[in-house]
Coordinates of C-alpha atoms in Angstrom, one line a residue:
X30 CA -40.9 0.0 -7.2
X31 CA -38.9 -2.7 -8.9
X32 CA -37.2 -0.9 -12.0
X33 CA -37.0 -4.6 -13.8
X34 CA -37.3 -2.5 -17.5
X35 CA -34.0 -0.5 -16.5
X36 CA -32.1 -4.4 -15.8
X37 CA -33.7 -6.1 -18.7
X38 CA -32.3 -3.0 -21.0
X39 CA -28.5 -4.2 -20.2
X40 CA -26.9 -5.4 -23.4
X41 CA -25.7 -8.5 -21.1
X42 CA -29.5 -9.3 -20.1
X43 CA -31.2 -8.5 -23.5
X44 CA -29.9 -11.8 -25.5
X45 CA -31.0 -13.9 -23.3
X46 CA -34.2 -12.5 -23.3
X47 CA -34.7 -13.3 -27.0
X48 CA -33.4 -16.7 -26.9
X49 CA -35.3 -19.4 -27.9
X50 CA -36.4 -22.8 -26.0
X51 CA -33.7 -24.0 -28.6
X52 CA -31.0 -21.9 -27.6
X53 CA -31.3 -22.0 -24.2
X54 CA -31.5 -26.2 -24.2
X55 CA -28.1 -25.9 -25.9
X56 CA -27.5 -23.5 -23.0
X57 CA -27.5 -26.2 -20.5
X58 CA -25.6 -28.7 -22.7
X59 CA -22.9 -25.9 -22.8
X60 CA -22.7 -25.8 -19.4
X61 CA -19.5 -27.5 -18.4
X62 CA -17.7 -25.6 -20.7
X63 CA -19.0 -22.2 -19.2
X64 CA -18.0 -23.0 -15.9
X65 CA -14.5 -23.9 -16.9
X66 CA -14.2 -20.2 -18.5
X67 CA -15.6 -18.7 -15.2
X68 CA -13.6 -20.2 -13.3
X69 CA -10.6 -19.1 -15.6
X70 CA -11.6 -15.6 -15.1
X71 CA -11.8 -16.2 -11.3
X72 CA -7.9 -17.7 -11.9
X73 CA -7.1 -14.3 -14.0
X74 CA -8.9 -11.5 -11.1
X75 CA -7.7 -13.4 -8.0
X76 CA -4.1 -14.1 -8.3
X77 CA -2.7 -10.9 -7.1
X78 CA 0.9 -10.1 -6.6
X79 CA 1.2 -10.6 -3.0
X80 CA -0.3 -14.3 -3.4
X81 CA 2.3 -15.0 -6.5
X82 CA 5.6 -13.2 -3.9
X83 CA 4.4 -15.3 -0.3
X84 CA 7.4 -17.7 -0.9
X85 CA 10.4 -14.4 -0.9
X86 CA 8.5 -12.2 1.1
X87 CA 8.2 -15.0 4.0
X88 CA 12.4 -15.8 3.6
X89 CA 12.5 -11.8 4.1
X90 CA 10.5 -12.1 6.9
X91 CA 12.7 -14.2 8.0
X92 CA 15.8 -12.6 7.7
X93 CA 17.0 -14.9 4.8
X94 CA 17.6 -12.3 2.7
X95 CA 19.5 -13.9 -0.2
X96 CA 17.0 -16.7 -0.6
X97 CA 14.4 -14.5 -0.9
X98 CA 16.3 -12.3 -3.2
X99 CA 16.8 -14.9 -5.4
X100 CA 13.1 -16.1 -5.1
X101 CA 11.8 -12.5 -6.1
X102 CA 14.6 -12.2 -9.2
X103 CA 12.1 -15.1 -10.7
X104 CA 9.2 -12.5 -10.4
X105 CA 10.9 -9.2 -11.5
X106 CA 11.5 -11.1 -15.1
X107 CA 7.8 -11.8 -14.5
X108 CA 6.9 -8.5 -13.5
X109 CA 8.3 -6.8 -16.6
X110 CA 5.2 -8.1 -18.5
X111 CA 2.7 -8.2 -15.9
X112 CA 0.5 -4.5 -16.6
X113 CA -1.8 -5.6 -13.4
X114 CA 0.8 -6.5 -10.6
X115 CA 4.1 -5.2 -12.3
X116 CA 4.7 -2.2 -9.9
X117 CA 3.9 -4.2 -6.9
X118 CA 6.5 -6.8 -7.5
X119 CA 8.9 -4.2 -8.3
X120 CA 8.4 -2.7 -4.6
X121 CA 8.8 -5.6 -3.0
X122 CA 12.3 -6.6 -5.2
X123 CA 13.4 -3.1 -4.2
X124 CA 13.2 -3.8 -0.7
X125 CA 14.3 -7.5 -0.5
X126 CA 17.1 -6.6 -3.0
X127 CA 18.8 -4.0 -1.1
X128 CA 18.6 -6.0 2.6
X129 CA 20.2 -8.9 0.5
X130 CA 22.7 -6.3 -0.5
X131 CA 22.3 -6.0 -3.5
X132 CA 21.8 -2.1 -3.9
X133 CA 22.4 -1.6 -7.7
X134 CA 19.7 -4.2 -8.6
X135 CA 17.4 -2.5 -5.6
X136 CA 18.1 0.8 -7.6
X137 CA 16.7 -0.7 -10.7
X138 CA 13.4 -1.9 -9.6
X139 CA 12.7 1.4 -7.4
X140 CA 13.6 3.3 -10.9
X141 CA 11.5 1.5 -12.9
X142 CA 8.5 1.5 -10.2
X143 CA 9.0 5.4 -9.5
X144 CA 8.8 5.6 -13.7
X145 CA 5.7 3.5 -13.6
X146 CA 3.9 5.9 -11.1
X147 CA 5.6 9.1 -12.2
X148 CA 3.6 9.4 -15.1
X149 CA 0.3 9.8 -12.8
X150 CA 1.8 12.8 -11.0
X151 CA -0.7 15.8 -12.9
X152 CA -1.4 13.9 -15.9
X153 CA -3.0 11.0 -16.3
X154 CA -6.1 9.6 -14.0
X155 CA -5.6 7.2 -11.7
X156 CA -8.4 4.6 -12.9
X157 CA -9.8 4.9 -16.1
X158 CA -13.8 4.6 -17.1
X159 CA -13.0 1.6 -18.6
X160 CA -11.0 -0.4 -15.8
X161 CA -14.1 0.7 -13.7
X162 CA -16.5 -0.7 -16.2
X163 CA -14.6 -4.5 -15.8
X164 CA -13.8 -3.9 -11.7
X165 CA -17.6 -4.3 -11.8
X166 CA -18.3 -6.9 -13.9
X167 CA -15.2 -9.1 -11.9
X168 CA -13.3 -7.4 -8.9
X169 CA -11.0 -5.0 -8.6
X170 CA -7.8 -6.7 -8.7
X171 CA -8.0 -6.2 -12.5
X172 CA -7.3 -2.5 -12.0
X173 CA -3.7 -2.3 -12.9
X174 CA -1.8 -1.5 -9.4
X175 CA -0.7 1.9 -9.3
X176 CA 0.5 2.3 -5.7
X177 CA -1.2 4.3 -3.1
X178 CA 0.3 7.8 -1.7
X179 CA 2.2 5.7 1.0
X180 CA 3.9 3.6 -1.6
X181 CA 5.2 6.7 -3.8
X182 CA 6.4 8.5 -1.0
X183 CA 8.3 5.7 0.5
X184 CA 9.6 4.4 -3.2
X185 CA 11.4 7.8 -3.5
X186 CA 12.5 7.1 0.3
X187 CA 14.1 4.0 -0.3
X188 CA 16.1 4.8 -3.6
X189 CA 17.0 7.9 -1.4
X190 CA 18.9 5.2 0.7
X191 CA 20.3 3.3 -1.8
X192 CA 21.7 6.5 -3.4
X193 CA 23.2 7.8 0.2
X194 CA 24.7 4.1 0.5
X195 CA 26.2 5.1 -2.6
X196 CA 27.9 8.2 -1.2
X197 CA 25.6 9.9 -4.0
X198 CA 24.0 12.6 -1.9
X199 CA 23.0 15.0 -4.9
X200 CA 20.6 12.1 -6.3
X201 CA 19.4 11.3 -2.8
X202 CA 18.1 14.7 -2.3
X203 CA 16.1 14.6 -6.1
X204 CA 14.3 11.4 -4.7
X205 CA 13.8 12.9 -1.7
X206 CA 12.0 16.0 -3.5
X207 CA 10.5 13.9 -5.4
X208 CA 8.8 12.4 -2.4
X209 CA 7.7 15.5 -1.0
X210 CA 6.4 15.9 -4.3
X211 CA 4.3 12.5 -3.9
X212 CA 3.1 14.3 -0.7
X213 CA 1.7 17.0 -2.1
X214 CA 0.1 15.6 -4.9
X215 CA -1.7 13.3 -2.1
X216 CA -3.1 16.3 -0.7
X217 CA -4.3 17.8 -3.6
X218 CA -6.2 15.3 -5.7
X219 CA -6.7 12.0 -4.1
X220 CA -9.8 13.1 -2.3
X221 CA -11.6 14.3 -5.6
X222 CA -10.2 10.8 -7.5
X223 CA -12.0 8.8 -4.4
X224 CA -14.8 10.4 -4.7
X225 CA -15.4 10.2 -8.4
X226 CA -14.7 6.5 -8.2
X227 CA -17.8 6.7 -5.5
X228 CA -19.7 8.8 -7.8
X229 CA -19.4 6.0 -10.7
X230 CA -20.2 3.4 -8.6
X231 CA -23.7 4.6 -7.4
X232 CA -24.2 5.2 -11.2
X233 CA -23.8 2.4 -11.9
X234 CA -26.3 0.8 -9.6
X235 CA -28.8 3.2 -10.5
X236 CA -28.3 2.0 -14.2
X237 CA -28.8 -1.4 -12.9
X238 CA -31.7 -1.1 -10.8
X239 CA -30.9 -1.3 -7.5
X240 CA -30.4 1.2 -4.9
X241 CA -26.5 1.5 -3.6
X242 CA -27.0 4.6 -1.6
X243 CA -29.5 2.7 0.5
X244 CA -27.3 -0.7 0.5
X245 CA -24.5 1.2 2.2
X246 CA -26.8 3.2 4.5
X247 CA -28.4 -0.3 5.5
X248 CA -28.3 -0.2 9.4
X249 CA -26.6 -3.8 9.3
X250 CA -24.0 -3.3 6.6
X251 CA -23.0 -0.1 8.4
X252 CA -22.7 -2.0 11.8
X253 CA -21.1 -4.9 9.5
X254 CA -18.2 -2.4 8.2
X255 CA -18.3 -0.3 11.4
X256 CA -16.8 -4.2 13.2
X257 CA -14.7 -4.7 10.5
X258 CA -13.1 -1.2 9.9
X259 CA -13.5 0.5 13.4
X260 CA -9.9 -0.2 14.7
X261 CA -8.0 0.9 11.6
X262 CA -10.5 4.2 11.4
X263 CA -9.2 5.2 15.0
X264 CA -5.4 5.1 13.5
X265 CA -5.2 8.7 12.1
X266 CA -3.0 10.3 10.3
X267 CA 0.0 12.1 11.0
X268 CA -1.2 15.2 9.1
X269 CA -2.0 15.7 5.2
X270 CA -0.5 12.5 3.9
X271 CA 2.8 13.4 5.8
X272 CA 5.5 10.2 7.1
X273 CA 7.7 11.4 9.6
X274 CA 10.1 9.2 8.3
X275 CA 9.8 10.5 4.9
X276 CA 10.3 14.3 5.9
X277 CA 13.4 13.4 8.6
X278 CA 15.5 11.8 5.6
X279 CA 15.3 14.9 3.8
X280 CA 16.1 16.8 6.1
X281 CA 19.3 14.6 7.0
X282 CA 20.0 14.6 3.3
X283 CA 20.2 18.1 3.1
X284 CA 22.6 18.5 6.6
X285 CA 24.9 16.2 5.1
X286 CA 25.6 18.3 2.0
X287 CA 27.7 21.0 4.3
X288 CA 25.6 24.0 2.6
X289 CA 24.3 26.5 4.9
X290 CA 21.5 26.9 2.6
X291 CA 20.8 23.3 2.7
X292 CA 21.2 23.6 6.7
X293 CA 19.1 26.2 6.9
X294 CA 16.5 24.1 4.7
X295 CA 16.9 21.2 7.2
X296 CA 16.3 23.4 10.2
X297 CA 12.6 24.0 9.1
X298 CA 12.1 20.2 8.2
X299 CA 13.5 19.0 11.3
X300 CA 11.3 21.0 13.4
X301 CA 8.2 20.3 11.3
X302 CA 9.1 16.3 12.1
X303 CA 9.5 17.2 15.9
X304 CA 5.5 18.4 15.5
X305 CA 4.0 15.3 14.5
X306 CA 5.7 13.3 17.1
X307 CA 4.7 12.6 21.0
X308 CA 6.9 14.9 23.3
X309 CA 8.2 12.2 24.6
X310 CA 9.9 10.8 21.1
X311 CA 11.3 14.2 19.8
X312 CA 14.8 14.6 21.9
X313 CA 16.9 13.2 18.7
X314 CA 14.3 15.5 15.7
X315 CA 15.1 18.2 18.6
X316 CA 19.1 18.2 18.3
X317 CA 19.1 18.1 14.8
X318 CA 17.3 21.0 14.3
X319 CA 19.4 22.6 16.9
X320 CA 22.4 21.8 15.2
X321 CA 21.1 22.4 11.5
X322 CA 20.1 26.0 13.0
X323 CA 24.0 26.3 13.7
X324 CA 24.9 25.2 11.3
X325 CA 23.2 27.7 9.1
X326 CA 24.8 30.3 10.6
X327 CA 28.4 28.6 9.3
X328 CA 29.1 26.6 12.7
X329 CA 30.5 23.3 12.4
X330 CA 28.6 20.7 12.9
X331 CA 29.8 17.9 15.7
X332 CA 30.9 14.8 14.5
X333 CA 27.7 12.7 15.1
X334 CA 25.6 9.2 14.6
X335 CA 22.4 8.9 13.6
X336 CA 20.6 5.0 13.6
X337 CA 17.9 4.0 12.4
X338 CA 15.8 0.9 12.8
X339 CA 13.1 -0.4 10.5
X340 CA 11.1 -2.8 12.7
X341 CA 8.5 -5.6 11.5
X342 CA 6.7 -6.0 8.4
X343 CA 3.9 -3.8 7.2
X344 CA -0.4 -4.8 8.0
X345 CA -1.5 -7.5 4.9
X346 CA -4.9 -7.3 3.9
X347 CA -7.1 -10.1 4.4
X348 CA -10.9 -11.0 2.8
X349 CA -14.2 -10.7 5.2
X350 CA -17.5 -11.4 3.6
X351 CA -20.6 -9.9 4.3
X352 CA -24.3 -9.9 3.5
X353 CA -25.7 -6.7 2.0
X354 CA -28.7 -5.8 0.9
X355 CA -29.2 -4.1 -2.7
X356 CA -33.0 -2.9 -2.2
X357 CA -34.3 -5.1 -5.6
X358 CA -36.9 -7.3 -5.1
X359 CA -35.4 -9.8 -7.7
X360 CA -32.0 -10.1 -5.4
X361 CA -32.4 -8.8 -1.8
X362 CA -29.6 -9.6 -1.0
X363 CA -25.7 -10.5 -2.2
X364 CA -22.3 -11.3 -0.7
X365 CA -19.8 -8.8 -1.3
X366 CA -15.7 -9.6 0.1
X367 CA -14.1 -6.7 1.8
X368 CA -10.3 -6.1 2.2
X369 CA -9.3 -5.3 6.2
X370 CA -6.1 -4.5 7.4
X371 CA -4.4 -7.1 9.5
X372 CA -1.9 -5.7 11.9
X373 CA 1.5 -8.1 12.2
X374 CA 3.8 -8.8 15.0
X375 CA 5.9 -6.2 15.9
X376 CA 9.9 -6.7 15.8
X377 CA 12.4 -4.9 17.9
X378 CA 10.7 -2.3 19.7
X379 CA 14.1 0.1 20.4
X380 CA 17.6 -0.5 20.2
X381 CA 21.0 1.2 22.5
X382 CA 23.4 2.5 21.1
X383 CA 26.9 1.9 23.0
X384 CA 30.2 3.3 22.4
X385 CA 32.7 3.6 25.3
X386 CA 31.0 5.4 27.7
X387 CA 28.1 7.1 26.4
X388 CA 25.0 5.3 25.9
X389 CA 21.5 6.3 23.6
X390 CA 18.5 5.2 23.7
X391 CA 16.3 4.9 20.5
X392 CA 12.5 7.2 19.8
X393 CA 9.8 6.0 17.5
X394 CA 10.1 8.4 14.5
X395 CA 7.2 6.9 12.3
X396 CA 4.2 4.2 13.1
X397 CA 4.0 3.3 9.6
X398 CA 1.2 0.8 10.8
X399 CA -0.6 4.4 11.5
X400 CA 0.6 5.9 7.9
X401 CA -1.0 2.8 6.3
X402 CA -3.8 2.4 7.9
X403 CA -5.2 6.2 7.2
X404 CA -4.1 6.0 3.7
X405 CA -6.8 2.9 3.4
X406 CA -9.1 4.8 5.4
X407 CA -9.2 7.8 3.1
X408 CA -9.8 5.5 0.2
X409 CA -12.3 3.4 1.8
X410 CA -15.6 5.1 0.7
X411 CA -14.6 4.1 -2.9
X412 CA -13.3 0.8 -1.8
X413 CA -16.8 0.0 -0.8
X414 CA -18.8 1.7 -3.1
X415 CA -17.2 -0.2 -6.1
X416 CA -17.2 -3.7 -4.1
X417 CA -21.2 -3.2 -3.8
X418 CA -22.0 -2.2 -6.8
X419 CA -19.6 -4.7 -8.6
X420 CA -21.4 -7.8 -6.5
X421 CA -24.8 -6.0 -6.8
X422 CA -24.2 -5.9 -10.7
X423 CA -23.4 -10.0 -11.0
X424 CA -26.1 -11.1 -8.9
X425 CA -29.0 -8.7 -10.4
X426 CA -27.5 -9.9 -13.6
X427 CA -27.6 -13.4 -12.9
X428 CA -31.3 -13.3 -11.6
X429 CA -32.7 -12.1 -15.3
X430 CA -30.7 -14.7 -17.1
X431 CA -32.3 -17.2 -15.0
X432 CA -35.7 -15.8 -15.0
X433 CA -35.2 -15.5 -19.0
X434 CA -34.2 -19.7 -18.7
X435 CA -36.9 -20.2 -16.4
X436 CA -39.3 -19.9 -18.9
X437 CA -38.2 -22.2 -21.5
X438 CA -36.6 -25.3 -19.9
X439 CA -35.9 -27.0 -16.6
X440 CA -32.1 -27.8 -17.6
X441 CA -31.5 -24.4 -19.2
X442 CA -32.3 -23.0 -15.6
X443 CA -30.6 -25.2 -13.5
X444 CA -27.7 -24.6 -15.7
X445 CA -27.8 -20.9 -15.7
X446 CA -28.6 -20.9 -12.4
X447 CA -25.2 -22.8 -11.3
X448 CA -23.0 -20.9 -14.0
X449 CA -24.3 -17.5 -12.0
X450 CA -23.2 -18.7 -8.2
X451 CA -20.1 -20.4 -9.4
X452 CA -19.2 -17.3 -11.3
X453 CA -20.0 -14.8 -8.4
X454 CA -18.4 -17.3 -6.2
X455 CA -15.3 -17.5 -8.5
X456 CA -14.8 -13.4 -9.1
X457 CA -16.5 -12.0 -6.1
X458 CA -12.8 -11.2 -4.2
X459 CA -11.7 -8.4 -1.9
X460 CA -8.4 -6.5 -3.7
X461 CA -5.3 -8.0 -1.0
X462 CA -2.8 -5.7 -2.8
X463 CA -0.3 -4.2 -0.2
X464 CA 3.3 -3.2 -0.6
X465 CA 4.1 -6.0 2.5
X466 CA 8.1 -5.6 3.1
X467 CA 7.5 -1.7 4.4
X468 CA 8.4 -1.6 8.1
X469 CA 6.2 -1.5 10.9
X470 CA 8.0 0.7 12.8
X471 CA 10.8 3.2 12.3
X472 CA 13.4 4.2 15.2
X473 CA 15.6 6.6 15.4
X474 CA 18.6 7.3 17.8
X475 CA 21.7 9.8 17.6
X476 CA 25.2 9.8 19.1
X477 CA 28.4 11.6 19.2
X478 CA 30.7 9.8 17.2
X479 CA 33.0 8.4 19.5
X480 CA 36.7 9.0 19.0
X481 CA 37.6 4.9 18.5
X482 CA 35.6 5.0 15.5
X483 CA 33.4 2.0 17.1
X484 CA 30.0 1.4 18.1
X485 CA 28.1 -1.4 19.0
X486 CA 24.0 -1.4 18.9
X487 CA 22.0 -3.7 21.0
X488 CA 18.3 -4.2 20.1
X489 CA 15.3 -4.8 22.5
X490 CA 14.9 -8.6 21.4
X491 CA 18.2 -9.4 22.7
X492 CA 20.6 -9.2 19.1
X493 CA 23.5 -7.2 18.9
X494 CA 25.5 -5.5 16.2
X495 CA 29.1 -5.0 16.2
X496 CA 31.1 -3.0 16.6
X497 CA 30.8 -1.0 13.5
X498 CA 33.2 1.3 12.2
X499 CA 31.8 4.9 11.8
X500 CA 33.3 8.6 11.4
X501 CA 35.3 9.7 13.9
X502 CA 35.5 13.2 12.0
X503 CA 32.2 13.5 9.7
X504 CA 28.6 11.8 9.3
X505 CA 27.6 8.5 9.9
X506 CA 23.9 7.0 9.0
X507 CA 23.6 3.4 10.1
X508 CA 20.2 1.9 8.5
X509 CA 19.3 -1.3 9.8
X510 CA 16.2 -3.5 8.6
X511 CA 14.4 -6.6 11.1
X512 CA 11.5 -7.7 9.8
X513 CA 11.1 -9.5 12.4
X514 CA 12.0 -10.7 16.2
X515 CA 14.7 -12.9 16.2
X516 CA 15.5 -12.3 12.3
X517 CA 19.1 -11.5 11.6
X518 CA 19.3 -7.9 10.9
X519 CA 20.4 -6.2 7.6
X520 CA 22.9 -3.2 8.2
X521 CA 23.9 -0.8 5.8
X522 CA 26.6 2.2 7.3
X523 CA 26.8 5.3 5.0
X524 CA 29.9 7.2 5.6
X525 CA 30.4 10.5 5.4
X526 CA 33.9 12.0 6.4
X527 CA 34.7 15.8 6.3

C-alpha cells in the first residue's frame, strides 16, 4: 500500500501542500530563477577534487613532474580552505611534490593530511548525521573527504619515504607505526561505520515512503550492480586491510636502525609480508628475513641494495547510471549514478638490476590495484544504500510538489515539474573521489652492493637508470616512481653507510 500520508508529512512537501493557486502561479513565474540556483547546487556537489587536479595529475602522469608540481602548488593554497576536497588535494601534492623533488614541501602536505585524518583515529565518527541528512538531499560528494583505510596507511607510507630520504630514520619508523596503526583501526571499526551508514539510509526511505530493502533486492538492480561491480568484487584482499608494501617498509625501517631489537622486530614483519605474497614473488621478503633473523642474533648484516619500483597510476572512478525501482506507486522508478572502478594502464611491469657481474630480477611486492579495489568493495553496501535512498528521496519528493501544483495551475506544474528533473539531473552524481597518483604496482628487487659503488637498473619498457652511486659498505634504498610506460622515472637513493 502506498504510504502517501508518511511523504506528504515531510517538512519539504508540506508547504507546498498549503499553497494557494496564487502562490503556486508565482511559482512558475519564478521559475527561471529556481533553475539557476539548482543548477548552482549541482556546480557546488559535483566539482570534486580529482576533476579541479586533471590538469597536474595528467603532467604527473606523464612524467613532467615540475609542471605538474607547479600546477598542484595553485590548488594546495586552494586546498587550505576547501573543508570538502582539502585532504584529497593534499595527497595528491604529497605525491607529485616529492617525484618533482621537492621532499620538504611533500612533507608538509602529507603532515597536514595525516593531521586532518588523525583526529578520526578512536574519536570522532567518520560521517556525521548531519552530512548524511544533505548526501541525500544532493550526493555524496558534499561529505567532506576523509580518506579511506588505503589512503591513511599509505599517507604514513609516503612521509615514511620522505623522512628516510632525509636520512631521518627515527621519524620514518613513527609514521610507519603510525600506519600500522591506520591498519588496525581498519580492522576494527570500519565494518560497524559501513553498516550504520546502511542502517541510515534504509531509514530514511522508510521515512519517505518507499521501500529500499526491496529496491536493492530488485532482481534487475542486483544483476545491474552485479555487471557493474563483479570484476572489482573478485579482487580480494590481501588480508585484514593489510598492504604488503606498507608492512615491508617497516620492516626495512627497522633493519636499517642496526638494533637487534629492531632486527629481531623486522624478522617477524618480513616473514608476515612473505605470507601474503605468491611463492613465486617472495625470494627478496625471504632474504630479508633471513638476514634480519641474523642479524638479531648480533651478525653483521651484508652490505646490500634494495629497489623498489612504483609502477602506473592508481584505478579512477568513473559514473554508470542505472534504473532502480523504489516500490512507490507515485515514482516506480528513478535514476541513481554509481561510482566503478576503472583499472588504468599498467607501466613497467619489472625492472634488472645490473652491477658488474651479478644480475637481479625484480617480484611484485603489492597489487595496489587489488588493495584498492577491496577497500571499495567493503564500503560498497553503504555506497549504494545512500545513492538509492538519496535519488529515491528527490524523485518521491518532486512527485508531491507536482501533484500539490497539479491542482491549482497548468504553468505552476509544468514549472515544478521541470525545476524537479533539472534538479535531479543537476545533483544526482556518483562520488569520483580517489587518491589517483598511488601506484599500480609495487616491485621490489635486492642486491649485494657491489664493491664499485655502481649500479645500473633497466626497466621492462626499455628505460634505463644510471649508474647510480650506492653503499659499498652500508644500506642503500633506491625508490623509483613511473606512472607510466615511457614516462621519465623519478629516482630517489637513500644512503645509509655503516
Amino acid at each position: 500500500m502506498e504510504r502517501r500520508s508518511d511523504i506528504a508529512s515531510d517538512p519539504a512537501v508540506r508547504p507546498a501542500r498549503a499553497l494557494g493557486s496564487g502562490a503556486l502561479a508565482r511559482l512558475g513565474r519564478a521559475c527561471g530563477g529556481i533553475l539557476v540556483a539548482m543548477y548552482a547546487v549541482g556546480m557546488m556537489t559535483g566539482c570534486a577534487g580529482n576533476e579541479r587536479m586533471r590538469a597536474s595529475i595528467d603532467a604527473y602522469s606523464h612524467g613532467a613532474y615540475p609542471l605538474a608540481a607547479e600546477q598542484v602548488t595553485h590548488e594546495l593554497d586552494a586546498a587550505a580552505q576547501d573543508r570538502t576536497d582539502g585532504l584529497l588535494t593534499k595527497l595528491e601534492a604529497g605525491m607529485i611534490l616529492a617525484a618533482a623533488g621537492e621532499g620538504g614541501r611533500s612533507s608538509d602536505a602529507f603532515r597536514s593530511a595525516d593531521e586532518a585524518m588523525w583526529q578520526y583515529l578512536d574519536s570522532e565518527p567518520e560521517v556525521r548525521i548531519s552530512e548524511i541528512t544533505a548526501a541525500l538531499l544532493t550526493n555524496q560528494t558534499v561529505i567532506p573527504y576523509r580518506g579511506t583505510a588505503t589512503d591513511r596507511i599509505m599517507c604514513s607510507v609516503y612521509q615514511a619515504l620522505n623522512f628516510m630520504a632525509d636520512g631521518n630514520l627515527e621519524a620514518a619508523g613513527v609514521s610507519l607505526r603510525r600506519s600500522y596503526e591506520w591498519q588496525r583501526d581498519a580492522v576494527e571499526r570500519r565494518a560497524k561505520e559501513i553498516e550504520n551508514l546502511e542502517s541510515e539510509a534504509r531509514a530514511h526511505g522508510e521515512r519517505k515512503g518507499y521501500d529500499l530493502s526491496r529496491a536493492l533486492d530488485d532482481p534487475r538492480t542486483r544483476s545491474d550492480l552485479d555487471s557493474a561491480y563483479g570484476p572489482i568484487r573478485e579482487m580480494q584482499a590481501y588480508a585484514d586491510y593489510a598492504i604488503p608494501y606498507a608492512s615491508y617498509m617497516q620492516g626495512l625501517q627497522q633493519m636499517m636502525t642496526g638494533r637487534a631489537d629492531a632486527a629481531s622486530q623486522a624478522t617477524v614483519v618480513f616473514r608476515k609480508v612473505a605470507g601474503m605474497l605468491p611463492e613465486s614473488d617472495r625470494g627478496p621478503v625471504e632474504s630479508d628475513a633471513r638476514e634480519a633473523e641474523d642479524a638479531s642474533i648480533g651478525k653483521r648484516p651484508a652490505p646490500t641494495v634494495h629497489i623498489i619500483l612504483e609502477s602506473g597510476m592508481a584505478p579512477s572512478l568513473h559514473e554508470f547510471r542505472i534504473s532502480v525501482p523504489i516500490y512507490s506507486r507515485s515514482v516506480p522508478y528513478v535514476g541513481a549514478a554509481f561510482p566503478v572502478l576503472h583499472l588504468e594502464q599498467p607501466g613497467p611491469s619489472g625492472f634488472s638490476v645490473v652491477s658488474g657481474g651479478s644480475r637481479a630480477e625484480a617480484s611484485l611486492l603489492t597489487d595496489m590495484d587489488r588493495v584498492i579495489a577491496a577497500d571499495l568493495n567493503a564500503r560498497l553496501p553503504a555506497i549504494i544504500a545512500l545513492t538509492v535512498a538519496s535519488s529515491g528521496a528527490k524523485a518521491v519528493a518532486t512527485y508531491f510538489l507536482q501533484d500539490a501544483a497539479r491542482n491549482t495551475s497548468k504553468d505552476a506544474a509544468i514549472a515544478v515539474a521541470i525545476g524537479g528533473l533539472i534538479y535531479q539531473a543537476v545533483v544526482n552524481h556518483a562520488d569520483l573521489r580517489i587518491w589517483r597518483t598511488l601506484p599500480k604496482r609495487v616491485y621490489l628487487a635486492r642486491i649485494a652492493a657491489p664493491e664499485s659503488g655502481m649500479l645500473t637498473i633497466e626497466l621492462e619498457d626499455g628505460q634505463r637508470i644510471g649508474p647510480i652511486a650506492v653503499e659499498s659498505d652500508g644500506a642503500t634504498v633506491v625508490h623509483l616512481r613511473v606512472p607510466g610506460r615511457g614516462a621519465t622515472p623519478a629516482v630517489r637513493t637513500m644512503r645509509f653507510p655503516r
